Amino acid sequence: AQTVTQSQPEMSVQEAETVTLSCTYDTSESDYYLFWYKQPPSRQMILVIRQEAYKQQNATENRFSVNFQKAAKSFSLKISDSQLGDAAMYFCAYRSAKGNSGNTPLVFGKGTRLSVIA
Amino acid sequence: GAGVSQSPRYKVAKRGQDVALRCDPISGHVSLFWYQQALGQGPEFLTYFQNEAQLDKSGLPSDRFFAERPEGSVSTLKIQRTQQEDSAVYLCASSFVVMAGLNTEAFFGQGTRLTVV
């Protein structure tokens, strides 16, 4: 079974600065997808960024970028120019690309609570 | 609707009571997942529907948990004889994707926070 580990329960960053959230995962599969989700107090999971395992190029979405190291099974999230609205729980998630029947579920880490200091 | 809708947003149940949680996915979305998120934890998979077919229920923690999606749209998660360990946020997610090989976003609802007292 796949597992996702987020070793930082809490992180804080000054407004306008850069912060990196860590994530490692364990899998024997070669084909999969990785995600970072943001969960504000409203509880709704919001997709921040995603990465296909077969792509070597790191994904980027505006101020958000990832450092995907497939051999090391590492998938960190970098948030540049942090804003107050970035404060939330951040979850790293894995999804297999090979399902026996239809779609496959997300496997989540335990999350990192990010605080942004004005 | 514009997004995934879940109701109720909050539910307090006495231990032993049965509860029903509703998920209204985005119209036309084929895949529907239920997740359980305990306090301070990440969501954990419960069950998966493709249209009305429940293709995976390996995450359901006990036979007290039952889910259905009879017409392939609205889904209901039912918990019988609730226990304190059932207290959690229950999240529903839907997507248009039917096959694992396609990388398409899953849209989440705001969840139902269940507290069993």
PDB file of N, CA, C and O in Angstrom, chain A residues 33 35 37 39 41-47 50-52 89 91 95-99 101-111, chain B residues 9-10 31 33 35 37 40-43 45 48 50 55 89 91 95 97-106 108-111 113:
ATOM      1  N   TYR A  33       0.276   9.885  -9.782  1.00  0.00           N
ATOM      2  CA  TYR A  33       0.139  11.336  -9.758  1.00  0.00           C
ATOM      3  C   TYR A  33       0.327  11.827  -8.325  1.00  0.00           C
ATOM      4  O   TYR A  33      -0.020  11.134  -7.363  1.00  0.00           O
ATOM      5  N   PHE A  35      -0.168  15.356  -5.712  1.00  0.00           N
ATOM      6  CA  PHE A  35      -0.954  16.573  -5.579  1.00  0.00           C
ATOM      7  C   PHE A  35      -0.614  17.293  -4.278  1.00  0.00           C
ATOM      8  O   PHE A  35      -0.218  16.666  -3.295  1.00  0.00           O
ATOM      9  N   TYR A  37      -2.946  19.797  -1.871  1.00  0.00           N
ATOM     10  CA  TYR A  37      -4.254  20.399  -1.630  1.00  0.00           C
ATOM     11  C   TYR A  37      -4.156  21.364  -0.467  1.00  0.00           C
ATOM     12  O   TYR A  37      -3.420  21.153   0.487  1.00  0.00           O
ATOM     13  N   GLN A  39      -6.491  23.192   2.505  1.00  0.00           N
ATOM     14  CA  GLN A  39      -7.764  23.081   3.206  1.00  0.00           C
ATOM     15  C   GLN A  39      -7.896  24.236   4.201  1.00  0.00           C
ATOM     16  O   GLN A  39      -7.319  24.211   5.278  1.00  0.00           O
ATOM     17  N   PRO A  41     -10.193  26.827   6.795  1.00  0.00           N
ATOM     18  CA  PRO A  41     -11.164  26.473   7.844  1.00  0.00           C
ATOM     19  C   PRO A  41     -12.538  26.059   7.318  1.00  0.00           C
ATOM     20  O   PRO A  41     -13.268  25.360   8.000  1.00  0.00           O
ATOM     21  N   SER A  42     -12.876  26.453   6.116  1.00  0.00           N
ATOM     22  CA  SER A  42     -14.158  26.042   5.526  1.00  0.00           C
ATOM     23  C   SER A  42     -14.210  24.543   5.246  1.00  0.00           C
ATOM     24  O   SER A  42     -15.275  24.004   4.951  1.00  0.00           O
ATOM     25  N   ARG A  43     -13.061  23.874   5.333  1.00  0.00           N
ATOM     26  CA  ARG A  43     -12.908  22.419   5.168  1.00  0.00           C
ATOM     27  C   ARG A  43     -12.879  21.953   3.719  1.00  0.00           C
ATOM     28  O   ARG A  43     -12.576  20.789   3.457  1.00  0.00           O
ATOM     29  N   GLN A  44     -13.170  22.818   2.774  1.00  0.00           N
ATOM     30  CA  GLN A  44     -13.193  22.361   1.388  1.00  0.00           C
ATOM     31  C   GLN A  44     -11.776  22.220   0.849  1.00  0.00           C
ATOM     32  O   GLN A  44     -10.988  23.163   0.889  1.00  0.00           O
ATOM     33  N   MET A  45     -11.459  21.061   0.333  1.00  0.00           N
ATOM     34  CA  MET A  45     -10.141  20.801  -0.249  1.00  0.00           C
ATOM     35  C   MET A  45     -10.028  21.522  -1.600  1.00  0.00           C
ATOM     36  O   MET A  45     -10.885  21.351  -2.464  1.00  0.00           O
ATOM     37  N   ILE A  46      -8.956  22.287  -1.757  1.00  0.00           N
ATOM     38  CA  ILE A  46      -8.745  23.029  -2.991  1.00  0.00           C
ATOM     39  C   ILE A  46      -7.434  22.569  -3.603  1.00  0.00           C
ATOM     40  O   ILE A  46      -6.397  22.578  -2.937  1.00  0.00           O
ATOM     41  N   LEU A  47      -7.485  22.157  -4.859  1.00  0.00           N
ATOM     42  CA  LEU A  47      -6.271  21.706  -5.531  1.00  0.00           C
ATOM     43  C   LEU A  47      -5.331  22.885  -5.762  1.00  0.00           C
ATOM     44  O   LEU A  47      -5.720  23.900  -6.329  1.00  0.00           O
ATOM     45  N   ARG A  50      -0.451  19.882  -9.249  1.00  0.00           N
ATOM     46  CA  ARG A  50      -0.360  18.448  -9.466  1.00  0.00           C
ATOM     47  C   ARG A  50       0.810  18.127 -10.370  1.00  0.00           C
ATOM     48  O   ARG A  50       1.244  18.966 -11.167  1.00  0.00           O
ATOM     49  N   GLN A  51       1.283  16.897 -10.243  1.00  0.00           N
ATOM     50  CA  GLN A  51       2.465  16.457 -10.979  1.00  0.00           C
ATOM     51  C   GLN A  51       2.249  15.030 -11.452  1.00  0.00           C
ATOM     52  O   GLN A  51       1.864  14.170 -10.666  1.00  0.00           O
ATOM     53  N   GLU A  52       2.506  14.801 -12.735  1.00  0.00           N
ATOM     54  CA  GLU A  52       2.490  13.441 -13.237  1.00  0.00           C
ATOM     55  C   GLU A  52       3.870  12.835 -13.032  1.00  0.00           C
ATOM     56  O   GLU A  52       4.873  13.494 -13.322  1.00  0.00           O
ATOM     57  N   MET A  89      -4.321  24.523   6.111  1.00  0.00           N
ATOM     58  CA  MET A  89      -3.692  23.201   6.153  1.00  0.00           C
ATOM     59  C   MET A  89      -3.346  22.818   4.726  1.00  0.00           C
ATOM     60  O   MET A  89      -4.143  23.029   3.807  1.00  0.00           O
ATOM     61  N   PHE A  91      -2.149  19.568   2.356  1.00  0.00           N
ATOM     62  CA  PHE A  91      -2.043  18.120   2.299  1.00  0.00           C
ATOM     63  C   PHE A  91      -1.365  17.687   1.003  1.00  0.00           C
ATOM     64  O   PHE A  91      -1.738  18.133  -0.082  1.00  0.00           O
ATOM     65  N   ARG A  95      -1.952   9.517  -5.987  1.00  0.00           N
ATOM     66  CA  ARG A  95      -3.005   8.726  -6.626  1.00  0.00           C
ATOM     67  C   ARG A  95      -2.370   7.793  -7.649  1.00  0.00           C
ATOM     68  O   ARG A  95      -1.613   8.230  -8.518  1.00  0.00           O
ATOM     69  N   SER A  96      -2.700   6.513  -7.540  1.00  0.00           N
ATOM     70  CA  SER A  96      -2.198   5.532  -8.485  1.00  0.00           C
ATOM     71  C   SER A  96      -2.800   5.778  -9.867  1.00  0.00           C
ATOM     72  O   SER A  96      -3.951   6.211  -9.991  1.00  0.00           O
ATOM     73  N   ALA A  97      -2.034   5.496 -10.889  1.00  0.00           N
ATOM     74  CA  ALA A  97      -2.539   5.638 -12.256  1.00  0.00           C
ATOM     75  C   ALA A  97      -3.100   4.328 -12.770  1.00  0.00           C
ATOM     76  O   ALA A  97      -3.595   4.260 -13.890  1.00  0.00           O
ATOM     77  N   LYS A  98      -3.068   3.292 -11.929  1.00  0.00           N
ATOM     78  CA  LYS A  98      -3.522   1.986 -12.386  1.00  0.00           C
ATOM     79  C   LYS A  98      -4.577   1.444 -11.441  1.00  0.00           C
ATOM     80  O   LYS A  98      -4.266   0.998 -10.343  1.00  0.00           O
ATOM     81  N   GLY A  99      -5.820   1.512 -11.861  1.00  0.00           N
ATOM     82  CA  GLY A  99      -6.898   0.984 -11.037  1.00  0.00           C
ATOM     83  C   GLY A  99      -7.439  -0.298 -11.632  1.00  0.00           C
ATOM     84  O   GLY A  99      -7.496  -0.437 -12.849  1.00  0.00           O
ATOM     85  N   SER A 101     -10.455  -1.188 -11.348  1.00  0.00           N
ATOM     86  CA  SER A 101     -11.780  -0.849 -11.855  1.00  0.00           C
ATOM     87  C   SER A 101     -11.986   0.640 -11.737  1.00  0.00           C
ATOM     88  O   SER A 101     -12.221   1.164 -10.660  1.00  0.00           O
ATOM     89  N   GLY A 102     -11.874   1.333 -12.834  1.00  0.00           N
ATOM     90  CA  GLY A 102     -12.199   2.749 -12.853  1.00  0.00           C
ATOM     91  C   GLY A 102     -11.182   3.600 -12.135  1.00  0.00           C
ATOM     92  O   GLY A 102      -9.988   3.327 -12.130  1.00  0.00           O
ATOM     93  N   ASN A 103     -11.662   4.612 -11.481  1.00  0.00           N
ATOM     94  CA  ASN A 103     -10.817   5.615 -10.866  1.00  0.00           C
ATOM     95  C   ASN A 103     -10.163   5.075  -9.593  1.00  0.00           C
ATOM     96  O   ASN A 103     -10.560   4.039  -9.052  1.00  0.00           O
ATOM     97  N   THR A 104      -9.156   5.779  -9.113  1.00  0.00           N
ATOM     98  CA  THR A 104      -8.448   5.366  -7.907  1.00  0.00           C
ATOM     99  C   THR A 104      -8.500   6.487  -6.876  1.00  0.00           C
ATOM    100  O   THR A 104      -8.526   7.663  -7.241  1.00  0.00           O
ATOM    101  N   PRO A 105      -8.506   6.132  -5.591  1.00  0.00           N
ATOM    102  CA  PRO A 105      -8.636   7.164  -4.556  1.00  0.00           C
ATOM    103  C   PRO A 105      -7.325   7.883  -4.281  1.00  0.00           C
ATOM    104  O   PRO A 105      -6.244   7.400  -4.615  1.00  0.00           O
ATOM    105  N   LEU A 106      -7.437   9.056  -3.666  1.00  0.00           N
ATOM    106  CA  LEU A 106      -6.284   9.795  -3.189  1.00  0.00           C
ATOM    107  C   LEU A 106      -5.832   9.225  -1.848  1.00  0.00           C
ATOM    108  O   LEU A 106      -6.649   8.868  -1.005  1.00  0.00           O
ATOM    109  N   VAL A 107      -4.508   9.165  -1.679  1.00  0.00           N
ATOM    110  CA  VAL A 107      -3.913   8.799  -0.391  1.00  0.00           C
ATOM    111  C   VAL A 107      -3.251  10.060   0.145  1.00  0.00           C
ATOM    112  O   VAL A 107      -2.356  10.617  -0.502  1.00  0.00           O
ATOM    113  N   PHE A 108      -3.693  10.518   1.304  1.00  0.00           N
ATOM    114  CA  PHE A 108      -3.246  11.794   1.849  1.00  0.00           C
ATOM    115  C   PHE A 108      -2.213  11.614   2.959  1.00  0.00           C
ATOM    116  O   PHE A 108      -2.228  10.615   3.693  1.00  0.00           O
ATOM    117  N   GLY A 109      -1.349  12.623   3.104  1.00  0.00           N
ATOM    118  CA  GLY A 109      -0.531  12.740   4.299  1.00  0.00           C
ATOM    119  C   GLY A 109      -1.337  13.355   5.418  1.00  0.00           C
ATOM    120  O   GLY A 109      -2.526  13.657   5.254  1.00  0.00           O
ATOM    121  N   LYS A 110      -0.682  13.567   6.586  1.00  0.00           N
ATOM    122  CA  LYS A 110      -1.396  14.098   7.733  1.00  0.00           C
ATOM    123  C   LYS A 110      -1.523  15.620   7.718  1.00  0.00           C
ATOM    124  O   LYS A 110      -2.217  16.189   8.548  1.00  0.00           O
ATOM    125  N   GLY A 111      -0.831  16.257   6.806  1.00  0.00           N
ATOM    126  CA  GLY A 111      -0.990  17.682   6.657  1.00  0.00           C
ATOM    127  C   GLY A 111       0.041  18.518   7.376  1.00  0.00           C
ATOM    128  O   GLY A 111       0.673  18.084   8.344  1.00  0.00           O
TER     129      GLY A 111
ATOM    130  N   ARG B   9     -24.085  20.325   7.210  1.00  0.00           N
ATOM    131  CA  ARG B   9     -22.701  20.717   7.431  1.00  0.00           C
ATOM    132  C   ARG B   9     -22.221  20.250   8.794  1.00  0.00           C
ATOM    133  O   ARG B   9     -21.042  19.956   8.971  1.00  0.00           O
ATOM    134  N   TYR B  10     -23.140  20.194   9.743  1.00  0.00           N
ATOM    135  CA  TYR B  10     -22.824  19.730  11.081  1.00  0.00           C
ATOM    136  C   TYR B  10     -23.923  18.775  11.534  1.00  0.00           C
ATOM    137  O   TYR B  10     -25.098  19.003  11.245  1.00  0.00           O
ATOM    138  N   SER B  31     -17.495   9.875 -11.381  1.00  0.00           N
ATOM    139  CA  SER B  31     -16.814   9.314 -10.213  1.00  0.00           C
ATOM    140  C   SER B  31     -17.213  10.062  -8.954  1.00  0.00           C
ATOM    141  O   SER B  31     -17.291  11.295  -8.955  1.00  0.00           O
ATOM    142  N   PHE B  33     -16.337   9.863  -4.645  1.00  0.00           N
ATOM    143  CA  PHE B  33     -15.594   9.260  -3.539  1.00  0.00           C
ATOM    144  C   PHE B  33     -16.114   9.809  -2.208  1.00  0.00           C
ATOM    145  O   PHE B  33     -16.471  10.977  -2.099  1.00  0.00           O
ATOM    146  N   TYR B  35     -14.621  10.206   1.779  1.00  0.00           N
ATOM    147  CA  TYR B  35     -13.442  10.142   2.631  1.00  0.00           C
ATOM    148  C   TYR B  35     -13.855  10.484   4.068  1.00  0.00           C
ATOM    149  O   TYR B  35     -14.789  11.255   4.291  1.00  0.00           O
ATOM    150  N   GLN B  37     -12.221  12.131   7.555  1.00  0.00           N
ATOM    151  CA  GLN B  37     -11.092  12.901   8.059  1.00  0.00           C
ATOM    152  C   GLN B  37     -11.232  13.081   9.564  1.00  0.00           C
ATOM    153  O   GLN B  37     -12.036  13.900  10.023  1.00  0.00           O
ATOM    154  N   GLY B  40      -7.208  16.389  13.059  1.00  0.00           N
ATOM    155  CA  GLY B  40      -5.754  16.440  12.977  1.00  0.00           C
ATOM    156  C   GLY B  40      -5.122  15.455  12.017  1.00  0.00           C
ATOM    157  O   GLY B  40      -3.907  15.284  12.010  1.00  0.00           O
ATOM    158  N   GLN B  41      -5.945  14.820  11.205  1.00  0.00           N
ATOM    159  CA  GLN B  41      -5.446  13.827  10.258  1.00  0.00           C
ATOM    160  C   GLN B  41      -5.797  14.223   8.826  1.00  0.00           C
ATOM    161  O   GLN B  41      -6.596  15.127   8.597  1.00  0.00           O
ATOM    162  N   GLY B  42      -5.195  13.514   7.885  1.00  0.00           N
ATOM    163  CA  GLY B  42      -5.585  13.685   6.492  1.00  0.00           C
ATOM    164  C   GLY B  42      -6.793  12.814   6.183  1.00  0.00           C
ATOM    165  O   GLY B  42      -7.085  11.861   6.910  1.00  0.00           O
ATOM    166  N   PRO B  43      -7.502  13.136   5.130  1.00  0.00           N
ATOM    167  CA  PRO B  43      -8.662  12.315   4.752  1.00  0.00           C
ATOM    168  C   PRO B  43      -8.242  10.894   4.414  1.00  0.00           C
ATOM    169  O   PRO B  43      -7.172  10.667   3.854  1.00  0.00           O
ATOM    170  N   PHE B  45      -9.725   7.273   2.546  1.00  0.00           N
ATOM    171  CA  PHE B  45     -10.701   6.746   1.604  1.00  0.00           C
ATOM    172  C   PHE B  45     -11.689   5.800   2.275  1.00  0.00           C
ATOM    173  O   PHE B  45     -11.314   4.941   3.072  1.00  0.00           O
ATOM    174  N   TYR B  48     -15.944   4.205  -3.241  1.00  0.00           N
ATOM    175  CA  TYR B  48     -15.933   4.832  -4.570  1.00  0.00           C
ATOM    176  C   TYR B  48     -17.096   4.310  -5.412  1.00  0.00           C
ATOM    177  O   TYR B  48     -17.372   3.113  -5.453  1.00  0.00           O
ATOM    178  N   GLN B  50     -18.772   4.569  -9.405  1.00  0.00           N
ATOM    179  CA  GLN B  50     -18.745   4.991 -10.802  1.00  0.00           C
ATOM    180  C   GLN B  50     -20.185   4.919 -11.268  1.00  0.00           C
ATOM    181  O   GLN B  50     -20.757   3.828 -11.380  1.00  0.00           O
ATOM    182  N   LEU B  55     -17.875   0.486  -6.842  1.00  0.00           N
ATOM    183  CA  LEU B  55     -16.784  -0.353  -7.335  1.00  0.00           C
ATOM    184  C   LEU B  55     -15.739  -0.659  -6.276  1.00  0.00           C
ATOM    185  O   LEU B  55     -14.961  -1.604  -6.436  1.00  0.00           O
ATOM    186  N   VAL B  89     -14.879  14.460  10.127  1.00  0.00           N
ATOM    187  CA  VAL B  89     -15.452  15.165   8.979  1.00  0.00           C
ATOM    188  C   VAL B  89     -15.539  14.170   7.832  1.00  0.00           C
ATOM    189  O   VAL B  89     -14.579  13.453   7.533  1.00  0.00           O
ATOM    190  N   LEU B  91     -15.967  13.810   3.923  1.00  0.00           N
ATOM    191  CA  LEU B  91     -15.804  14.581   2.690  1.00  0.00           C
ATOM    192  C   LEU B  91     -16.255  13.761   1.492  1.00  0.00           C
ATOM    193  O   LEU B  91     -16.009  12.553   1.422  1.00  0.00           O
ATOM    194  N   SER B  95     -15.587  13.678  -9.741  1.00  0.00           N
ATOM    195  CA  SER B  95     -14.846  14.079 -10.925  1.00  0.00           C
ATOM    196  C   SER B  95     -15.483  13.473 -12.156  1.00  0.00           C
ATOM    197  O   SER B  95     -16.229  12.494 -12.075  1.00  0.00           O
ATOM    198  N   VAL B  97     -13.765  12.128 -14.444  1.00  0.00           N
ATOM    199  CA  VAL B  97     -12.885  11.042 -14.879  1.00  0.00           C
ATOM    200  C   VAL B  97     -13.460   9.686 -14.502  1.00  0.00           C
ATOM    201  O   VAL B  97     -13.987   9.509 -13.404  1.00  0.00           O
ATOM    202  N   VAL B  98     -13.310   8.723 -15.379  1.00  0.00           N
ATOM    203  CA  VAL B  98     -13.739   7.360 -15.062  1.00  0.00           C
ATOM    204  C   VAL B  98     -12.567   6.395 -14.957  1.00  0.00           C
ATOM    205  O   VAL B  98     -12.699   5.321 -14.396  1.00  0.00           O
ATOM    206  N   MET B  99     -11.439   6.763 -15.527  1.00  0.00           N
ATOM    207  CA  MET B  99     -10.308   5.850 -15.503  1.00  0.00           C
ATOM    208  C   MET B  99      -9.132   6.467 -14.762  1.00  0.00           C
ATOM    209  O   MET B  99      -8.886   7.663 -14.859  1.00  0.00           O
ATOM    210  N   ALA B 100      -8.394   5.629 -14.060  1.00  0.00           N
ATOM    211  CA  ALA B 100      -7.287   6.122 -13.243  1.00  0.00           C
ATOM    212  C   ALA B 100      -6.186   6.730 -14.089  1.00  0.00           C
ATOM    213  O   ALA B 100      -5.375   7.494 -13.614  1.00  0.00           O
ATOM    214  N   GLY B 101      -6.136   6.382 -15.362  1.00  0.00           N
ATOM    215  CA  GLY B 101      -5.048   6.864 -16.191  1.00  0.00           C
ATOM    216  C   GLY B 101      -5.162   8.314 -16.605  1.00  0.00           C
ATOM    217  O   GLY B 101      -4.231   8.885 -17.121  1.00  0.00           O
ATOM    218  N   LEU B 102      -6.318   8.895 -16.376  1.00  0.00           N
ATOM    219  CA  LEU B 102      -6.513  10.291 -16.758  1.00  0.00           C
ATOM    220  C   LEU B 102      -6.381  11.174 -15.527  1.00  0.00           C
ATOM    221  O   LEU B 102      -7.036  10.954 -14.518  1.00  0.00           O
ATOM    222  N   ASN B 103      -5.588  12.174 -15.631  1.00  0.00           N
ATOM    223  CA  ASN B 103      -5.298  13.029 -14.489  1.00  0.00           C
ATOM    224  C   ASN B 103      -6.217  14.230 -14.517  1.00  0.00           C
ATOM    225  O   ASN B 103      -5.922  15.233 -15.137  1.00  0.00           O
ATOM    226  N   THR B 104      -7.352  14.124 -13.868  1.00  0.00           N
ATOM    227  CA  THR B 104      -8.331  15.205 -13.848  1.00  0.00           C
ATOM    228  C   THR B 104      -8.699  15.517 -12.411  1.00  0.00           C
ATOM    229  O   THR B 104      -8.788  14.629 -11.583  1.00  0.00           O
ATOM    230  N   GLU B 105      -8.903  16.767 -12.161  1.00  0.00           N
ATOM    231  CA  GLU B 105      -9.146  17.241 -10.805  1.00  0.00           C
ATOM    232  C   GLU B 105     -10.392  16.635 -10.184  1.00  0.00           C
ATOM    233  O   GLU B 105     -11.432  16.498 -10.826  1.00  0.00           O
ATOM    234  N   ALA B 106     -10.282  16.257  -8.922  1.00  0.00           N
ATOM    235  CA  ALA B 106     -11.427  15.858  -8.118  1.00  0.00           C
ATOM    236  C   ALA B 106     -11.897  17.077  -7.335  1.00  0.00           C
ATOM    237  O   ALA B 106     -11.099  17.772  -6.719  1.00  0.00           O
ATOM    238  N   PHE B 108     -14.001  18.731  -4.307  1.00  0.00           N
ATOM    239  CA  PHE B 108     -14.465  18.346  -2.983  1.00  0.00           C
ATOM    240  C   PHE B 108     -15.605  19.235  -2.503  1.00  0.00           C
ATOM    241  O   PHE B 108     -15.655  20.430  -2.818  1.00  0.00           O
ATOM    242  N   GLY B 109     -16.472  18.647  -1.695  1.00  0.00           N
ATOM    243  CA  GLY B 109     -17.459  19.415  -0.961  1.00  0.00           C
ATOM    244  C   GLY B 109     -16.851  19.935   0.333  1.00  0.00           C
ATOM    245  O   GLY B 109     -15.677  19.676   0.638  1.00  0.00           O
ATOM    246  N   GLN B 110     -17.645  20.666   1.114  1.00  0.00           N
ATOM    247  CA  GLN B 110     -17.165  21.246   2.357  1.00  0.00           C
ATOM    248  C   GLN B 110     -17.272  20.280   3.521  1.00  0.00           C
ATOM    249  O   GLN B 110     -16.853  20.605   4.629  1.00  0.00           O
ATOM    250  N   GLY B 111     -17.817  19.108   3.270  1.00  0.00           N
ATOM    251  CA  GLY B 111     -17.825  18.087   4.291  1.00  0.00           C
ATOM    252  C   GLY B 111     -18.952  18.226   5.297  1.00  0.00           C
ATOM    253  O   GLY B 111     -19.593  19.273   5.432  1.00  0.00           O
ATOM    254  N   ARG B 113     -19.366  17.643   9.372  1.00  0.00           N
ATOM    255  CA  ARG B 113     -18.683  17.342  10.641  1.00  0.00           C
ATOM    256  C   ARG B 113     -19.644  16.590  11.539  1.00  0.00           C
ATOM    257  O   ARG B 113     -20.663  17.140  11.972  1.00  0.00           O
TER     258      ARG B 113
END
